[in-house]
mmCIF file with all atom_site columns, C-alpha atoms in Angstrom:
data_model
loop_
_atom_site.group_PDB
_atom_site.id
_atom_site.type_symbol
_atom_site.label_atom_id
_atom_site.label_alt_id
_atom_site.label_comp_id
_atom_site.label_asym_id
_atom_site.label_entity_id
_atom_site.label_seq_id
_atom_site.pdbx_PDB_ins_code
_atom_site.Cartn_x
_atom_site.Cartn_y
_atom_site.Cartn_z
_atom_site.occupancy
_atom_site.B_iso_or_equiv
_atom_site.pdbx_formal_charge
_atom_site.auth_seq_id
_atom_site.auth_comp_id
_atom_site.auth_asym_id
_atom_site.auth_atom_id
_atom_site.pdbx_PDB_model_num
ATOM 1  C CA . MET A 1 1  ? 114.713 -75.607 22.718 1.00 76.00 ? 13  MET A CA 1
ATOM 2  C CA . LEU A 1 2  ? 117.463 -73.775 22.454 1.00 83.00 ? 14  LEU A CA 1
ATOM 3  C CA . ASN A 1 3  ? 117.238 -72.949 18.719 1.00 91.00 ? 15  ASN A CA 1
ATOM 4  C CA . ALA A 1 4  ? 114.147 -70.702 20.270 1.00 93.00 ? 16  ALA A CA 1
ATOM 5  C CA . ILE A 1 5  ? 116.193 -68.464 22.517 1.00 93.00 ? 17  ILE A CA 1
ATOM 6  C CA . ASP A 1 6  ? 118.691 -67.745 19.341 1.00 93.00 ? 18  ASP A CA 1
ATOM 7  C CA . VAL A 1 7  ? 115.252 -67.041 17.405 1.00 94.00 ? 19  VAL A CA 1
ATOM 8  C CA . ARG A 1 8  ? 114.503 -65.111 20.476 1.00 93.00 ? 20  ARG A CA 1
ATOM 9  C CA . ASN A 1 9  ? 117.954 -62.984 20.508 1.00 93.00 ? 21  ASN A CA 1
ATOM 10 C CA . ARG A 1 10 ? 117.926 -62.444 16.984 1.00 93.00 ? 22  ARG A CA 1
ATOM 11 C CA . VAL A 1 11 ? 114.835 -60.835 16.817 1.00 93.00 ? 23  VAL A CA 1
ATOM 12 C CA . THR A 1 12 ? 115.278 -58.851 20.139 1.00 93.00 ? 24  THR A CA 1
ATOM 13 C CA . HIS A 1 13 ? 118.347 -57.786 19.260 1.00 94.00 ? 25  HIS A CA 1
ATOM 14 C CA . PRO A 1 14 ? 118.771 -57.616 14.830 1.00 93.00 ? 26  PRO A CA 1
ATOM 15 C CA . LYS A 1 15 ? 121.515 -56.941 13.125 1.00 94.00 ? 27  LYS A CA 1
ATOM 16 C CA . SER A 1 16 ? 119.487 -56.242 10.131 1.00 94.00 ? 28  SER A CA 1
ATOM 17 C CA . GLY A 1 17 ? 116.371 -56.726 8.745  1.00 94.00 ? 29  GLY A CA 1
ATOM 18 C CA . ASP A 1 18 ? 116.577 -59.876 7.977  1.00 92.00 ? 30  ASP A CA 1
ATOM 19 C CA . ASP A 1 19 ? 116.690 -60.915 11.647 1.00 91.00 ? 31  ASP A CA 1
ATOM 20 C CA . LEU A 1 20 ? 113.145 -59.960 11.466 1.00 93.00 ? 32  LEU A CA 1
ATOM 21 C CA . LEU A 1 21 ? 111.980 -62.263 9.573  1.00 94.00 ? 33  LEU A CA 1
ATOM 22 C CA . LEU A 1 22 ? 110.874 -65.388 10.593 1.00 95.00 ? 34  LEU A CA 1
ATOM 23 C CA . SER A 1 23 ? 109.807 -68.408 9.029  1.00 95.00 ? 35  SER A CA 1
ATOM 24 C CA . LYS A 1 24 ? 106.719 -71.279 10.390 1.00 97.00 ? 36  LYS A CA 1
ATOM 25 C CA . PRO A 1 25 ? 108.774 -73.535 11.441 1.00 95.00 ? 37  PRO A CA 1
ATOM 26 C CA . GLN A 1 26 ? 110.370 -70.968 13.605 1.00 95.00 ? 38  GLN A CA 1
ATOM 27 C CA . VAL A 1 27 ? 107.436 -69.819 14.899 1.00 95.00 ? 39  VAL A CA 1
ATOM 28 C CA . ASP A 1 28 ? 105.904 -73.017 15.646 1.00 96.00 ? 40  ASP A CA 1
ATOM 29 C CA . LEU A 1 29 ? 109.001 -73.440 17.569 1.00 95.00 ? 41  LEU A CA 1
ATOM 30 C CA . CYS A 1 30 ? 108.564 -70.520 19.352 1.00 95.00 ? 42  CYS A CA 1
ATOM 31 C CA . VAL A 1 31 ? 104.788 -71.269 19.925 1.00 96.00 ? 43  VAL A CA 1
ATOM 32 C CA . LYS A 1 32 ? 105.984 -74.810 21.776 1.00 96.00 ? 44  LYS A CA 1
ATOM 33 C CA . ALA A 1 33 ? 108.532 -73.480 23.456 1.00 95.00 ? 45  ALA A CA 1
ATOM 34 C CA . MET A 1 34 ? 106.228 -71.061 25.308 1.00 96.00 ? 46  MET A CA 1
ATOM 35 C CA . PHE A 1 35 ? 103.771 -73.540 26.176 1.00 97.00 ? 47  PHE A CA 1
ATOM 36 C CA . TRP A 1 36 ? 106.857 -75.706 27.363 1.00 96.00 ? 48  TRP A CA 1
ATOM 37 C CA . PHE A 1 37 ? 107.725 -72.920 29.733 1.00 96.00 ? 49  PHE A CA 1
ATOM 38 C CA . LEU A 1 38 ? 104.118 -71.986 30.686 1.00 97.00 ? 50  LEU A CA 1
ATOM 39 C CA . HIS A 1 39 ? 103.781 -75.737 31.865 1.00 98.00 ? 51  HIS A CA 1
ATOM 40 C CA . GLU A 1 40 ? 107.093 -75.857 33.596 1.00 97.00 ? 52  GLU A CA 1
ATOM 41 C CA . THR A 1 41 ? 106.370 -72.444 35.353 1.00 98.00 ? 53  THR A CA 1
ATOM 42 C CA . THR A 1 42 ? 102.874 -73.498 36.266 1.00 98.00 ? 54  THR A CA 1
ATOM 43 C CA . GLN A 1 43 ? 104.514 -77.014 37.697 1.00 97.00 ? 55  GLN A CA 1
ATOM 44 C CA . VAL A 1 44 ? 106.993 -75.278 39.883 1.00 98.00 ? 56  VAL A CA 1
ATOM 45 C CA . MET A 1 45 ? 103.825 -72.787 41.395 1.00 98.00 ? 57  MET A CA 1
ATOM 46 C CA . SER A 1 46 ? 101.695 -75.987 42.052 1.00 97.00 ? 58  SER A CA 1
ATOM 47 C CA . VAL A 1 47 ? 104.996 -77.644 43.829 1.00 97.00 ? 59  VAL A CA 1
ATOM 48 C CA . SER A 1 48 ? 105.908 -74.303 45.461 1.00 97.00 ? 60  SER A CA 1
ATOM 49 C CA . ASN A 1 49 ? 102.017 -74.238 47.162 1.00 97.00 ? 61  ASN A CA 1
ATOM 50 C CA . LEU A 1 50 ? 101.111 -77.294 48.336 1.00 96.00 ? 62  LEU A CA 1
ATOM 51 C CA . ALA A 1 51 ? 105.181 -76.773 50.179 1.00 97.00 ? 63  ALA A CA 1
ATOM 52 C CA . LEU A 1 52 ? 103.879 -73.030 51.306 1.00 97.00 ? 64  LEU A CA 1
ATOM 53 C CA . LYS A 1 53 ? 100.375 -74.738 52.453 1.00 96.00 ? 65  LYS A CA 1
ATOM 54 C CA . GLY A 1 54 ? 102.045 -77.305 54.510 1.00 94.00 ? 66  GLY A CA 1
ATOM 55 C CA . TYR A 1 55 ? 104.581 -75.073 56.469 1.00 95.00 ? 67  TYR A CA 1
ATOM 56 C CA . LEU A 1 56 ? 101.365 -72.343 57.146 1.00 95.00 ? 68  LEU A CA 1
ATOM 57 C CA . GLY A 1 57 ? 99.548  -75.007 58.298 1.00 93.00 ? 69  GLY A CA 1
ATOM 58 C CA . LYS A 1 58 ? 102.611 -76.247 60.918 1.00 93.00 ? 70  LYS A CA 1
ATOM 59 C CA . LEU A 1 59 ? 102.617 -72.411 61.572 1.00 94.00 ? 71  LEU A CA 1
ATOM 60 C CA . ASP A 1 60 ? 98.616  -72.725 62.942 1.00 94.00 ? 72  ASP A CA 1
ATOM 61 C CA . ASP A 1 61 ? 98.977  -74.739 64.904 1.00 94.00 ? 73  ASP A CA 1
ATOM 62 C CA . VAL A 1 62 ? 102.480 -72.830 66.833 1.00 94.00 ? 74  VAL A CA 1
ATOM 63 C CA . PHE A 1 63 ? 99.847  -69.947 67.095 1.00 94.00 ? 75  PHE A CA 1
ATOM 64 C CA . GLU A 1 64 ? 97.169  -72.301 68.231 1.00 95.00 ? 76  GLU A CA 1
ATOM 65 C CA . LYS A 1 65 ? 99.604  -73.445 70.957 1.00 96.00 ? 77  LYS A CA 1
ATOM 66 C CA . LEU A 1 66 ? 100.707 -70.509 71.818 1.00 95.00 ? 78  LEU A CA 1
ATOM 67 C CA . LYS A 1 67 ? 97.802  -68.543 72.462 1.00 96.00 ? 79  LYS A CA 1
ATOM 68 C CA . ALA A 1 68 ? 96.515  -71.936 74.338 1.00 97.00 ? 80  ALA A CA 1
ATOM 69 C CA . GLY A 1 69 ? 99.206  -71.199 76.784 1.00 96.00 ? 81  GLY A CA 1
ATOM 70 C CA . ASP A 1 70 ? 100.930 -74.011 75.681 1.00 96.00 ? 82  ASP A CA 1
ATOM 71 C CA . PRO A 1 71 ? 104.388 -74.297 78.488 1.00 96.00 ? 83  PRO A CA 1
ATOM 72 C CA . ALA A 1 72 ? 106.572 -76.154 76.168 1.00 96.00 ? 84  ALA A CA 1
ATOM 73 C CA . THR A 1 73 ? 105.626 -73.934 72.785 1.00 95.00 ? 85  THR A CA 1
ATOM 74 C CA . VAL A 1 74 ? 105.357 -70.781 75.215 1.00 95.00 ? 86  VAL A CA 1
ATOM 75 C CA . ALA A 1 75 ? 109.170 -71.334 76.710 1.00 94.00 ? 87  ALA A CA 1
ATOM 76 C CA . LEU A 1 76 ? 110.404 -72.260 73.211 1.00 93.00 ? 88  LEU A CA 1
ATOM 77 C CA . TYR A 1 77 ? 109.357 -69.197 71.529 1.00 92.00 ? 89  TYR A CA 1
ATOM 78 C CA . GLU A 1 78 ? 110.115 -66.520 74.934 1.00 93.00 ? 90  GLU A CA 1
ATOM 79 C CA . ALA A 1 79 ? 113.947 -68.580 74.342 1.00 92.00 ? 91  ALA A CA 1
ATOM 80 C CA . THR A 1 80 ? 113.340 -67.998 70.174 1.00 90.00 ? 92  THR A CA 1
ATOM 81 C CA . VAL A 1 81 ? 112.600 -64.020 71.087 1.00 91.00 ? 93  VAL A CA 1
ATOM 82 C CA . ARG A 1 82 ? 115.595 -63.790 73.538 1.00 89.00 ? 94  ARG A CA 1
ATOM 83 C CA . GLY A 1 83 ? 117.848 -65.406 70.935 1.00 86.00 ? 95  GLY A CA 1
ATOM 84 C CA . ASP A 1 84 ? 118.743 -68.283 73.219 1.00 85.00 ? 96  ASP A CA 1
ATOM 85 C CA . LEU A 1 85 ? 119.018 -70.973 70.481 1.00 76.00 ? 97  LEU A CA 1
ATOM 86 C CA . ASP A 1 86 ? 121.823 -72.144 68.683 1.00 70.00 ? 98  ASP A CA 1
ATOM 87 C CA . SER A 1 87 ? 120.645 -70.308 65.022 1.00 63.00 ? 99  SER A CA 1
ATOM 88 C CA . ASP A 1 88 ? 123.016 -73.303 63.070 1.00 59.00 ? 100 ASP A CA 1
#
């Protein structure tokens, strides 16, 4: 994929007219690199979305406990608001 970056850099910052000419293998390489990048980005976003969903699920549990007046949750919330908890 590094060769695709070299092609991209050459086309983006041409030093001569020849730098703007691409061979079929170079175009194919760049297309392959683009689809690789899209695949990797999709994978990262999928993992990120799962992590966020888990976090939001836990946060929803906290909100429900706060609304219900759960004593331990309310006490922890109040201590957090006051800054009584150590951030380490």
